[in-house]
Short mmCIF file of N, CA, C and O in Angstrom, two decimals:
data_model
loop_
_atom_site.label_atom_id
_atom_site.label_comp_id
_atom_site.label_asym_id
_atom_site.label_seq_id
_atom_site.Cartn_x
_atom_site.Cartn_y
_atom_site.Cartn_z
N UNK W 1 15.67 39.04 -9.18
CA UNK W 1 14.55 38.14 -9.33
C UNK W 1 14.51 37.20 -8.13
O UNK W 1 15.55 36.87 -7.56
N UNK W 2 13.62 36.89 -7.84
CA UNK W 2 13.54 36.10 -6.34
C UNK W 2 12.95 34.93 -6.65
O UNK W 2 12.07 34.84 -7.50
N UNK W 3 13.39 33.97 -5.98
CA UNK W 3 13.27 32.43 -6.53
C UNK W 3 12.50 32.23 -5.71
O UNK W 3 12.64 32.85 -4.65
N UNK W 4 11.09 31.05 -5.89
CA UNK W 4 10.38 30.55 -5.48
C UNK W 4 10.99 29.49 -4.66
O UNK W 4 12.01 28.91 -5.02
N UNK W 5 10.07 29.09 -3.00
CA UNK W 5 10.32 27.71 -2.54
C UNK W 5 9.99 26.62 -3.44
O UNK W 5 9.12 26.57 -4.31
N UNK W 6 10.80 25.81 -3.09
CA UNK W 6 10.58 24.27 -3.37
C UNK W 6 10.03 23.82 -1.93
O UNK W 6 10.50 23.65 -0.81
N UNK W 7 8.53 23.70 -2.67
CA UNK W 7 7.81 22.42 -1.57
C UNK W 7 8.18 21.53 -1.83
O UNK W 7 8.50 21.27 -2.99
N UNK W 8 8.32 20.44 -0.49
CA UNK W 8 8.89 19.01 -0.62
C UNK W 8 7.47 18.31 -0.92
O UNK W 8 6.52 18.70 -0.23
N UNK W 9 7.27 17.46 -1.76
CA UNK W 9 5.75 16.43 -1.64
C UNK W 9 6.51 15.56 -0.29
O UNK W 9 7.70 15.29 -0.11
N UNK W 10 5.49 15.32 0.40
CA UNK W 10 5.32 14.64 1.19
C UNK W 10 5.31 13.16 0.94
O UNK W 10 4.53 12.98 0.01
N UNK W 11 5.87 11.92 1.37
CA UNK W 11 5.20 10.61 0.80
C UNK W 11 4.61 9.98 1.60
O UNK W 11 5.07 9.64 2.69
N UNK W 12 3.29 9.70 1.11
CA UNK W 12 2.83 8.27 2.43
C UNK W 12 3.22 8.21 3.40
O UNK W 12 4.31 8.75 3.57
N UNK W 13 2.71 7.67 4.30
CA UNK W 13 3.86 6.60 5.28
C UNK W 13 3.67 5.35 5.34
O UNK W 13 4.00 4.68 6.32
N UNK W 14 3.04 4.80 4.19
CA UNK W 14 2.90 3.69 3.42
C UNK W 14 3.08 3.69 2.06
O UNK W 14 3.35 4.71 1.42
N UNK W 15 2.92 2.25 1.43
CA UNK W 15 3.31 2.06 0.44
C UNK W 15 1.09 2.43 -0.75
O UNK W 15 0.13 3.12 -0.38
N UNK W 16 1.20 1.85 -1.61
CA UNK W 16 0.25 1.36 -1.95
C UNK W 16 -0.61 0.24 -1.94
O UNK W 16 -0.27 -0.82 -2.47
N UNK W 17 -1.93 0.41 -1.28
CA UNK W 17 -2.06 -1.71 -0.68
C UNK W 17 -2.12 -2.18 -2.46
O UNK W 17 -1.97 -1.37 -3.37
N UNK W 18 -2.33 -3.51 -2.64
CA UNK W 18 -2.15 -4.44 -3.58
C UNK W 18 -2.28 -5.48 -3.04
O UNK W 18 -1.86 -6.48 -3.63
N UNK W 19 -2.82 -5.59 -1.90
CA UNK W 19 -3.39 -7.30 -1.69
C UNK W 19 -3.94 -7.01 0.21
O UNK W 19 -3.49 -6.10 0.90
N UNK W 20 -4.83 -7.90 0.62
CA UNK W 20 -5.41 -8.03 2.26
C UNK W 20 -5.17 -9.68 2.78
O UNK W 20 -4.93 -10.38 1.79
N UNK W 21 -5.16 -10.13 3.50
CA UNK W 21 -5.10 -10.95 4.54
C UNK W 21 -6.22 -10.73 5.70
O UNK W 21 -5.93 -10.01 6.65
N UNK W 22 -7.18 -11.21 5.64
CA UNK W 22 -7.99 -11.28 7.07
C UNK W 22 -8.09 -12.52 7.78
O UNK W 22 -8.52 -13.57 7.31
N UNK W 23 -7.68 -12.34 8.90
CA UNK W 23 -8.33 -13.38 9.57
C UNK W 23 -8.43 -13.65 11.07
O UNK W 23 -7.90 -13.19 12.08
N UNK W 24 -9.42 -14.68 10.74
CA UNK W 24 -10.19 -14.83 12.70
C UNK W 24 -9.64 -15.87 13.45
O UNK W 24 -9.42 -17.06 13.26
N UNK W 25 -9.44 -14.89 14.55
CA UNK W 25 -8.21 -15.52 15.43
C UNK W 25 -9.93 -15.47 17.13
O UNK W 25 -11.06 -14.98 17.21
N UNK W 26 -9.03 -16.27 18.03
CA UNK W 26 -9.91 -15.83 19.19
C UNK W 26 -9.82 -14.57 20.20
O UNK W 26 -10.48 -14.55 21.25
N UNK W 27 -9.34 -13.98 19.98
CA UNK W 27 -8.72 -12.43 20.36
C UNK W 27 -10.10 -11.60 19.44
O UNK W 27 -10.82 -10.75 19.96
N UNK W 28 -10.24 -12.10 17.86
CA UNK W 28 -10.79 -10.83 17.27
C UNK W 28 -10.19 -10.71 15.62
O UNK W 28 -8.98 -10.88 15.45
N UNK W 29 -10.76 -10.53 14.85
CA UNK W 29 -10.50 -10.06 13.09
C UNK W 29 -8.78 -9.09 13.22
O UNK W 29 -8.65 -7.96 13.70
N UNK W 30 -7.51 -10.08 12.52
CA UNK W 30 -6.58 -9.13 12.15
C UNK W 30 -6.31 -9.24 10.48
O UNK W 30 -6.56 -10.13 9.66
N UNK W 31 -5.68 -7.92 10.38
CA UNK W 31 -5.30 -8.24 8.67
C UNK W 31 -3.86 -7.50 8.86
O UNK W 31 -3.39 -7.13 9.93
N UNK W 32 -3.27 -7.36 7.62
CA UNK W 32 -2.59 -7.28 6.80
C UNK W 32 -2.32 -6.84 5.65
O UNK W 32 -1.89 -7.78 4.97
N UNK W 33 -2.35 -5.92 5.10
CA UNK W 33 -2.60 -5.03 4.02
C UNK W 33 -1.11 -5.41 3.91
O UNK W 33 -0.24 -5.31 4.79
N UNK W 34 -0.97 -5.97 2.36
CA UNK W 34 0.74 -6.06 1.60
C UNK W 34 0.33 -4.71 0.80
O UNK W 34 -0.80 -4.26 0.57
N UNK W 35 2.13 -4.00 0.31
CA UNK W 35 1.99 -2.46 -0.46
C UNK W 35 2.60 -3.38 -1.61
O UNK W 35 3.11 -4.50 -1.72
N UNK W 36 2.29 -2.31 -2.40
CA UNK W 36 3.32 -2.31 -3.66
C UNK W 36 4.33 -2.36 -3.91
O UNK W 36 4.82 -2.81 -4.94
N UNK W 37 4.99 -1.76 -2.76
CA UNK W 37 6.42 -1.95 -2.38
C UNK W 37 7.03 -2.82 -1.74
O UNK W 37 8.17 -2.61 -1.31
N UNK W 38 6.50 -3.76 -1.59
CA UNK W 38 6.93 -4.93 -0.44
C UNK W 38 6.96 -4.80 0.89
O UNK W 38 7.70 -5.41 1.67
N UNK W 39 5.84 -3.67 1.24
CA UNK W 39 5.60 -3.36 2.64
C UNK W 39 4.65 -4.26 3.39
O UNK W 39 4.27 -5.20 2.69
N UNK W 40 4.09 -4.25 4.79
CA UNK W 40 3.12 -4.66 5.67
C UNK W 40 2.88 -3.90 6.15
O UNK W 40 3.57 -2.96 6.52
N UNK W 41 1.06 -4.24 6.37
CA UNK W 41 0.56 -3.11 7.28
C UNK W 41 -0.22 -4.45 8.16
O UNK W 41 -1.08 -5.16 7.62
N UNK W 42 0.24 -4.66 9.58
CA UNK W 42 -0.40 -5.26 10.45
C UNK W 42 -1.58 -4.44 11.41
O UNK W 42 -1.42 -3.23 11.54
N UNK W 43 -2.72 -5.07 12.06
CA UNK W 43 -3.06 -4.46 12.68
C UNK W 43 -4.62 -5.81 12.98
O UNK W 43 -4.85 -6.89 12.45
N UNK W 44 -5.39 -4.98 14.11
CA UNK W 44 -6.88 -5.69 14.49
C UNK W 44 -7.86 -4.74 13.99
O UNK W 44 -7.71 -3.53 13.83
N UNK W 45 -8.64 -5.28 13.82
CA UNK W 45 -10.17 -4.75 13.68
C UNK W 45 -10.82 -4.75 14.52
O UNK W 45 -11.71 -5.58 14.67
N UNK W 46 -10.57 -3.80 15.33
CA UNK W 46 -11.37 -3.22 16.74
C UNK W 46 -12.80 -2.87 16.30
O UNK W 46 -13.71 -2.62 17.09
N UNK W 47 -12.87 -2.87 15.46
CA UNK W 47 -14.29 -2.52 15.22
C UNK W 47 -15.42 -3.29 14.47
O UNK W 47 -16.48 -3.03 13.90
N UNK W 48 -14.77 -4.21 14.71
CA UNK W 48 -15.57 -5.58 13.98
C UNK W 48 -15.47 -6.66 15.76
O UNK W 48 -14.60 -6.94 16.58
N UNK W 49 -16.54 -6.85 15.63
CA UNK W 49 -16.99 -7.71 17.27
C UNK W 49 -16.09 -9.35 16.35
O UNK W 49 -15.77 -9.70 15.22
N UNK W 50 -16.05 -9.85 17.75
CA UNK W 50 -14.94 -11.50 17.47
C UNK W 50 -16.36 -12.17 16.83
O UNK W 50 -16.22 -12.85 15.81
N UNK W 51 -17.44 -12.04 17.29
CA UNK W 51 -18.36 -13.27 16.69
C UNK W 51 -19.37 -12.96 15.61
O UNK W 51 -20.42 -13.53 15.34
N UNK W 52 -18.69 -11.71 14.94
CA UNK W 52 -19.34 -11.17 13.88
C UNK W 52 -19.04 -12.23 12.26
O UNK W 52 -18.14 -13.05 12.06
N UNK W 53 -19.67 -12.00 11.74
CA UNK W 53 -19.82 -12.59 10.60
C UNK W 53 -18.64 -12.06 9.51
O UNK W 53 -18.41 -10.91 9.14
N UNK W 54 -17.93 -13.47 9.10
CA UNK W 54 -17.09 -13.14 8.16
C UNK W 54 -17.00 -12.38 6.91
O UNK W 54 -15.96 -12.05 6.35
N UNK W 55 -18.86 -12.03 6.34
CA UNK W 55 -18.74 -11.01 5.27
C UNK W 55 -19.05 -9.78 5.90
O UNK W 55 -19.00 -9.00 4.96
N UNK W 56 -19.38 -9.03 7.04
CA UNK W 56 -19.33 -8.09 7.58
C UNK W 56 -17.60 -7.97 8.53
O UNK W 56 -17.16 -6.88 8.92
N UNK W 57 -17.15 -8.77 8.66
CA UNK W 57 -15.60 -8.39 8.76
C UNK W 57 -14.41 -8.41 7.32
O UNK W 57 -13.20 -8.17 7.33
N UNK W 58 -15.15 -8.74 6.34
CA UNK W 58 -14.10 -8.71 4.88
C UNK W 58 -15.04 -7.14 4.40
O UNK W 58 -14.52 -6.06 4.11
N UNK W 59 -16.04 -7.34 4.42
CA UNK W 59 -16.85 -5.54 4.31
C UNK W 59 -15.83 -4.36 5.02
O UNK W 59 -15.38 -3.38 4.42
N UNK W 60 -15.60 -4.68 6.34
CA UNK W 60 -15.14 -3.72 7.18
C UNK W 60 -13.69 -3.43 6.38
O UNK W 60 -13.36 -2.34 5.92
N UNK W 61 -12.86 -4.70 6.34
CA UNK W 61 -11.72 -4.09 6.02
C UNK W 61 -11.26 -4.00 4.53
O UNK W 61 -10.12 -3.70 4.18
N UNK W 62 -12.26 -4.29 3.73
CA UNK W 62 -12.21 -3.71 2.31
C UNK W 62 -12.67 -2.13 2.58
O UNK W 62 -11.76 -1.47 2.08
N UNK W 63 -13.23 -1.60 2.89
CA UNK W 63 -13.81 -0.45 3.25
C UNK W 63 -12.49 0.36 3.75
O UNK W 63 -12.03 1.30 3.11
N UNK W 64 -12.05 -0.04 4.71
CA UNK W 64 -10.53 0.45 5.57
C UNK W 64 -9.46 0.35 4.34
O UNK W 64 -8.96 1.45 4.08
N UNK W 65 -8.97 -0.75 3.51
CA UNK W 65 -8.26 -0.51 2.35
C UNK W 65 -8.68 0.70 1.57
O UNK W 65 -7.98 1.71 1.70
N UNK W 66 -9.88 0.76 0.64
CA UNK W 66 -10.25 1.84 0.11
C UNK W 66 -10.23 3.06 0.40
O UNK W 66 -9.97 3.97 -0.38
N UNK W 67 -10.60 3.18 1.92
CA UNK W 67 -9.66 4.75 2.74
C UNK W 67 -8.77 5.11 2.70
O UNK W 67 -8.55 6.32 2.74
N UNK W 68 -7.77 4.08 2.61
CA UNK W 68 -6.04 4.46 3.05
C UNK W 68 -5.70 4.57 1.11
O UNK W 68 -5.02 5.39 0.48
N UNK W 69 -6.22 3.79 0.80
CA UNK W 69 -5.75 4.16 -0.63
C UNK W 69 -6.54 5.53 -1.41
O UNK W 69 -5.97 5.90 -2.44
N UNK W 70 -7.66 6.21 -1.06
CA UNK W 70 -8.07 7.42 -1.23
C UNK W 70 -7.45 8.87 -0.28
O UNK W 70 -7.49 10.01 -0.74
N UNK W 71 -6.93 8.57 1.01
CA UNK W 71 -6.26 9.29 1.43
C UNK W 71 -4.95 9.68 1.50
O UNK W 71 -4.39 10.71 1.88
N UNK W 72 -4.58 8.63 1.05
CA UNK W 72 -3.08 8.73 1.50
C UNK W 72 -2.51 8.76 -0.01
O UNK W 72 -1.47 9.33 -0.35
N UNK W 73 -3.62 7.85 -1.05
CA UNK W 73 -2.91 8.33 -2.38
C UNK W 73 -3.71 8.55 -3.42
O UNK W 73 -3.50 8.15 -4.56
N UNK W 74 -4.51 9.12 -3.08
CA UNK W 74 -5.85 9.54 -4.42
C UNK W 74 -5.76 8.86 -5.26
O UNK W 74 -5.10 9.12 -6.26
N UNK W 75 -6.51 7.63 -5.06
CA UNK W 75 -6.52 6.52 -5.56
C UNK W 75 -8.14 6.17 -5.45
O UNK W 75 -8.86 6.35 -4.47
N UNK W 76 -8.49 5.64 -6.70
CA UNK W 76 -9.76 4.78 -6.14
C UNK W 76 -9.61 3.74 -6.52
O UNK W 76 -9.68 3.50 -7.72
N UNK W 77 -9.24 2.42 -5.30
CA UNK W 77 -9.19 1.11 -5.67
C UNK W 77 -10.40 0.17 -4.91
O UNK W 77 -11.04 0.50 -3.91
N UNK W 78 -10.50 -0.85 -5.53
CA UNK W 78 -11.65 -2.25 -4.75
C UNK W 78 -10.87 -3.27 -4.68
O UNK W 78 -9.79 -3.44 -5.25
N UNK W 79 -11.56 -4.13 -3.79
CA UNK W 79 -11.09 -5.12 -3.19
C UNK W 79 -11.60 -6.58 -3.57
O UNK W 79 -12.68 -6.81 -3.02
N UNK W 80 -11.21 -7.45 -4.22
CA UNK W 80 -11.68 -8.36 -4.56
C UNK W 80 -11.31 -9.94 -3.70
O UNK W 80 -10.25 -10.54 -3.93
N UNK W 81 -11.99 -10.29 -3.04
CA UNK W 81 -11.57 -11.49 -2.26
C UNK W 81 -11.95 -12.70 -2.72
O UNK W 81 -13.07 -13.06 -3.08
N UNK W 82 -10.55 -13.53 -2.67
CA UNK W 82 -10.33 -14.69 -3.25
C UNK W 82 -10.98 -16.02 -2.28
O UNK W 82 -10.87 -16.16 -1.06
N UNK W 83 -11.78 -17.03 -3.39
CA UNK W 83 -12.44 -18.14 -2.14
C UNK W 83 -11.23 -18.75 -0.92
O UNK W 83 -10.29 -19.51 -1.11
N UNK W 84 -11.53 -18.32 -0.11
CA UNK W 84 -10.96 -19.20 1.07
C UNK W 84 -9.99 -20.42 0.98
O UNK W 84 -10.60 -21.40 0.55
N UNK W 85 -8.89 -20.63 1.20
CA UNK W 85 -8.27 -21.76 1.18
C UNK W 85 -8.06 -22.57 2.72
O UNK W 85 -7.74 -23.75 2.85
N UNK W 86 -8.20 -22.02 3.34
CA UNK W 86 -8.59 -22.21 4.86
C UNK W 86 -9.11 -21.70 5.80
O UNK W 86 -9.05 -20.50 6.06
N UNK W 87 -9.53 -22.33 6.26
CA UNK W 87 -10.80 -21.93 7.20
C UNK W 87 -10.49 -20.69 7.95
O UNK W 87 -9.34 -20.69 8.39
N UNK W 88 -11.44 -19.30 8.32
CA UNK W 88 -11.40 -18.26 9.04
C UNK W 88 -10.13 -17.13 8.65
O UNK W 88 -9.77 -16.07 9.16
N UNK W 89 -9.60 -18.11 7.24
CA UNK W 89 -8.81 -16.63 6.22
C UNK W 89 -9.32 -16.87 5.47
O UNK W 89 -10.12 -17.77 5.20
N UNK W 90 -8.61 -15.46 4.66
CA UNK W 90 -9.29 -14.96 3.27
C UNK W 90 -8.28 -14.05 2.95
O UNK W 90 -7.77 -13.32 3.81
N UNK W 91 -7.89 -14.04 1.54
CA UNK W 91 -7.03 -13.27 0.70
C UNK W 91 -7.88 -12.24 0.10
O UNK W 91 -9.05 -12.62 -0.01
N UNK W 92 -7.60 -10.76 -0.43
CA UNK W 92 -8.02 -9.69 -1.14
C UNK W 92 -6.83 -9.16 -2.26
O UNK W 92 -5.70 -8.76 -1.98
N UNK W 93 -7.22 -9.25 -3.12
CA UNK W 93 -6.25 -7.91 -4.31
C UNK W 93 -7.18 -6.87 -4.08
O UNK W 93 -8.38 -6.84 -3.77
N UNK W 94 -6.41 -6.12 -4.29
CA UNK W 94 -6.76 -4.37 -4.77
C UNK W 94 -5.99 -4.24 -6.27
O UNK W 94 -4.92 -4.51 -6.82
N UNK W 95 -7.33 -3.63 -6.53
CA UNK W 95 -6.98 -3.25 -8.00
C UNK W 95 -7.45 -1.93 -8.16
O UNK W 95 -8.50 -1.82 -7.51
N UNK W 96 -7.14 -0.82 -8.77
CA UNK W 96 -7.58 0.29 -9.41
C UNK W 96 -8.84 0.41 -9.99
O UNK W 96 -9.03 -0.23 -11.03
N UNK W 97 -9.87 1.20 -9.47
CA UNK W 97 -10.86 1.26 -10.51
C UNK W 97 -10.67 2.45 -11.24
O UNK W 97 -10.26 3.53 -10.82
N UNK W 98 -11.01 2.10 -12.41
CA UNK W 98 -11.36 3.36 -13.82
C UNK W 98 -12.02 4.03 -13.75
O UNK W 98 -13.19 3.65 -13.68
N UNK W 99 -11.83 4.97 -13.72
CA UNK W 99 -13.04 6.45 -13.73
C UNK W 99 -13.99 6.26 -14.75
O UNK W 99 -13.62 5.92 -15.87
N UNK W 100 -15.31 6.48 -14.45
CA UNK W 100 -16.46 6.13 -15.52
C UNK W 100 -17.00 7.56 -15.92
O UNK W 100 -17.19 8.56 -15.23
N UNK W 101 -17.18 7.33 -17.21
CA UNK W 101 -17.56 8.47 -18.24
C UNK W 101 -19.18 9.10 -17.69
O UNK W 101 -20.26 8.49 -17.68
N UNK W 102 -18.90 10.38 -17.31
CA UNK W 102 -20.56 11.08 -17.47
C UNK W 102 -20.70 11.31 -18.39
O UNK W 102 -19.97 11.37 -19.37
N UNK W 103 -22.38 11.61 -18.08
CA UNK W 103 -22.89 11.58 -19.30
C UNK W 103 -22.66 12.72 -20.75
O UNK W 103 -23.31 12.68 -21.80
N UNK W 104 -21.32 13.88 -20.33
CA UNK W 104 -20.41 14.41 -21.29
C UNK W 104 -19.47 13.68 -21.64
O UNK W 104 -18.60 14.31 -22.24
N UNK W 105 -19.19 12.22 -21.49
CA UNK W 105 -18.01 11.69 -21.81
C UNK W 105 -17.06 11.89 -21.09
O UNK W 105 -16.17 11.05 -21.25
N UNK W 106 -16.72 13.09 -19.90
CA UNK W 106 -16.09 13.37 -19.30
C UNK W 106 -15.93 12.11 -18.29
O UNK W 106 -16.85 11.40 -17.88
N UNK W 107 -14.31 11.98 -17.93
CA UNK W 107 -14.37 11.03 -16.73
C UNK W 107 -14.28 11.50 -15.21
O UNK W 107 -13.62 12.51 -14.95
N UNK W 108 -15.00 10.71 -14.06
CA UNK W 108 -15.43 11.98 -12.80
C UNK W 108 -14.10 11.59 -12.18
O UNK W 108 -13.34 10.85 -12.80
N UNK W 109 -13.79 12.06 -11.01
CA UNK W 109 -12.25 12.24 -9.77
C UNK W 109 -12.65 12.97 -9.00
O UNK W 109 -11.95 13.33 -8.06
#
């Protein structure tokens, strides 16, 4: 009888996000994605201009969270950002969204 491989799963090379950090520096928009695991993900938002508007740079990188958490872990999460406690930051949770029932009751993925 001949034994099947064991595929290895692969993991991430991150954790799961669970919270954002943005903020405007004079360089340009950086964040911070915290994991679930007590990881960091540093980085800039090259793609957000320096004198762009703060809800089109919390857009951009809620958008960039929701990627990394659909790709990397088939996940569908949102981003909810907390009012400002100082000026030119802003905090985000990620939370899981629930799959919503079609109209068979079935839930979609």
């Amino acid at each position: 009888m001949e034994r099947r491989k064991r595929e290895k799963k692969k993991r991430p090379p991150f954790g799961m996000p669970k919270g954002i950090v943005l903020l405007a520096t004079a360089e340009g928009w950086r964040h911070t994605v915290l994991t679930a695991e007590g990881g960091m993900l540093c980085g800039a938002r090259s793609d957000v201009p320096v004198q762009a508007d703060p809800a089109d740079a919390r857009d951009a990188a809620a958008a960039m969270v929701v990627g990394v958490a659909r790709d990397f872990h088939h996940a569908d999460v949102e981003v909810t950002w907390d009012l400002p406690r100082e000026p030119r930051s802003w905090t985000g949770r990620v939370s899981p969204v629930s799959p919503t029932p079609n109209a068979c009751g079935e839930t979609g993925g």
